Coordinates of C-alpha atoms in Angstrom, one line a residue:
X1 CA 0.0 0.0 0.0
X2 CA 2.9 2.3 0.6
X3 CA 3.9 4.0 -2.6
X4 CA 6.5 6.7 -3.6
X5 CA 5.9 8.1 -7.0
X6 CA 8.7 10.2 -8.5
X7 CA 8.5 12.8 -11.3
X8 CA 10.4 15.7 -12.8
X9 CA 13.4 13.9 -14.3
X10 CA 14.5 14.7 -17.8
X11 CA 17.3 16.0 -20.1
X12 CA 18.8 19.4 -19.3
X13 CA 21.9 21.3 -20.3
X14 CA 24.8 22.0 -17.9
X15 CA 24.0 25.0 -15.7
X16 CA 20.3 24.4 -15.8
X17 CA 17.8 23.4 -13.1
X18 CA 15.3 20.7 -12.3
X19 CA 12.9 20.0 -9.5
X20 CA 12.1 16.4 -8.6
X21 CA 8.9 15.4 -6.8
X22 CA 8.2 12.4 -4.6
X23 CA 4.5 12.0 -3.9
X24 CA 3.9 9.6 -1.0
X25 CA 0.8 7.5 -0.2
X26 CA 0.2 5.0 2.5
X27 CA 2.6 6.9 4.8
X28 CA 2.9 10.4 6.2
X29 CA 6.1 11.9 4.8
X30 CA 6.4 14.4 7.7
X31 CA 6.3 11.5 10.2
X32 CA 9.3 9.7 8.6
X33 CA 12.8 10.4 7.7
X34 CA 13.0 11.0 3.9
X35 CA 15.8 11.2 1.4
X36 CA 17.1 11.2 -2.1
X37 CA 19.7 8.8 -3.5
X38 CA 21.2 8.6 -7.0
X39 CA 23.1 6.0 -9.0
X40 CA 25.2 7.3 -11.9
X41 CA 25.8 5.0 -14.9
X42 CA 28.3 2.3 -14.0
X43 CA 28.6 3.5 -10.4
X44 CA 27.3 2.7 -6.9
X45 CA 24.2 4.2 -5.4
X46 CA 25.0 7.2 -3.2
X47 CA 23.2 9.3 -0.7
X48 CA 22.3 12.8 -1.9
X49 CA 20.3 14.4 0.9
X50 CA 18.0 13.6 3.8
X51 CA 15.4 15.4 5.9
X52 CA 14.3 14.0 9.3
X53 CA 10.8 14.0 10.7
X54 CA 12.0 16.9 12.9
X55 CA 13.1 18.9 9.8
X56 CA 16.9 18.5 10.1
X57 CA 18.6 18.2 6.7
X58 CA 21.9 16.7 5.5
X59 CA 23.6 17.1 2.1
X60 CA 26.4 15.3 0.5
X61 CA 29.5 17.5 -0.1
X62 CA 29.1 17.2 -3.9
X63 CA 25.7 18.9 -3.9
X64 CA 25.9 21.4 -1.0
X65 CA 24.9 24.9 -2.2
X66 CA 23.3 23.6 -5.3
X67 CA 20.5 21.1 -4.2
X68 CA 17.7 21.7 -1.6
X69 CA 15.4 19.1 -0.1
X70 CA 12.0 20.2 1.1
X71 CA 8.5 18.9 1.8
X72 CA 4.9 20.1 1.5
X73 CA 3.0 18.4 4.3
X74 CA -0.4 19.4 2.8
X75 CA 0.5 17.6 -0.4
X76 CA 2.4 14.8 1.4
X77 CA 5.2 15.4 -1.1
X78 CA 9.0 15.7 -0.9
X79 CA 11.0 17.8 -3.4
X80 CA 14.6 18.0 -4.6
X81 CA 15.4 21.3 -6.2
X82 CA 18.6 21.0 -8.3
X83 CA 20.4 24.1 -9.5
X84 CA 23.6 24.6 -11.4
X85 CA 23.5 21.1 -12.8
X86 CA 26.7 19.4 -13.9
X87 CA 27.4 16.5 -16.2
X88 CA 28.4 14.5 -13.1
X89 CA 24.9 14.9 -11.7
X90 CA 23.6 12.5 -14.4
X91 CA 22.0 9.5 -12.6
X92 CA 18.9 7.7 -11.8
X93 CA 17.4 9.5 -8.7
X94 CA 15.5 7.5 -6.1
X95 CA 13.2 8.7 -3.3
X96 CA 13.5 6.9 0.0
X97 CA 11.3 6.8 3.1
X98 CA 12.8 5.3 6.3
X99 CA 10.0 4.1 8.7
X100 CA 10.4 2.4 12.1
X101 CA 10.2 -1.0 10.4
X102 CA 11.6 -0.8 6.9
X103 CA 12.7 1.3 4.0
X104 CA 10.5 2.2 1.0
X105 CA 11.8 3.2 -2.4
X106 CA 10.4 4.9 -5.5
X107 CA 10.9 3.5 -9.0
X108 CA 13.6 6.0 -9.9
X109 CA 13.6 8.9 -12.3
X110 CA 16.4 9.6 -14.9
X111 CA 18.2 12.9 -14.8
X112 CA 20.6 13.5 -17.8
X113 CA 22.8 16.6 -17.9
X114 CA 24.4 17.4 -21.2
X115 CA 27.5 19.4 -21.7

């Protein structure tokens, strides 16, 4: 019943911006720790950013100052605003929800940055 539906991925040029959305159902996003991960082609999955149920945020050094995680409690949706995109940001991006019992994952959305 828990579902995380991602949207907003696509093809952009270096220096551009995208906003990814993660619409949650079956869980309350504000009551769980949420995050975004990404997997570049041929590389391991890596943590991008997290936001706790208390509102504290964490960012990987590679995206600090460029990416922002936020949530809209009324829409039960988590966002990832990505600015000043680089070719190295090209990856499949996954939404994650960490409940008290298990992790939930979205299907992933492709972000491709051309240079």
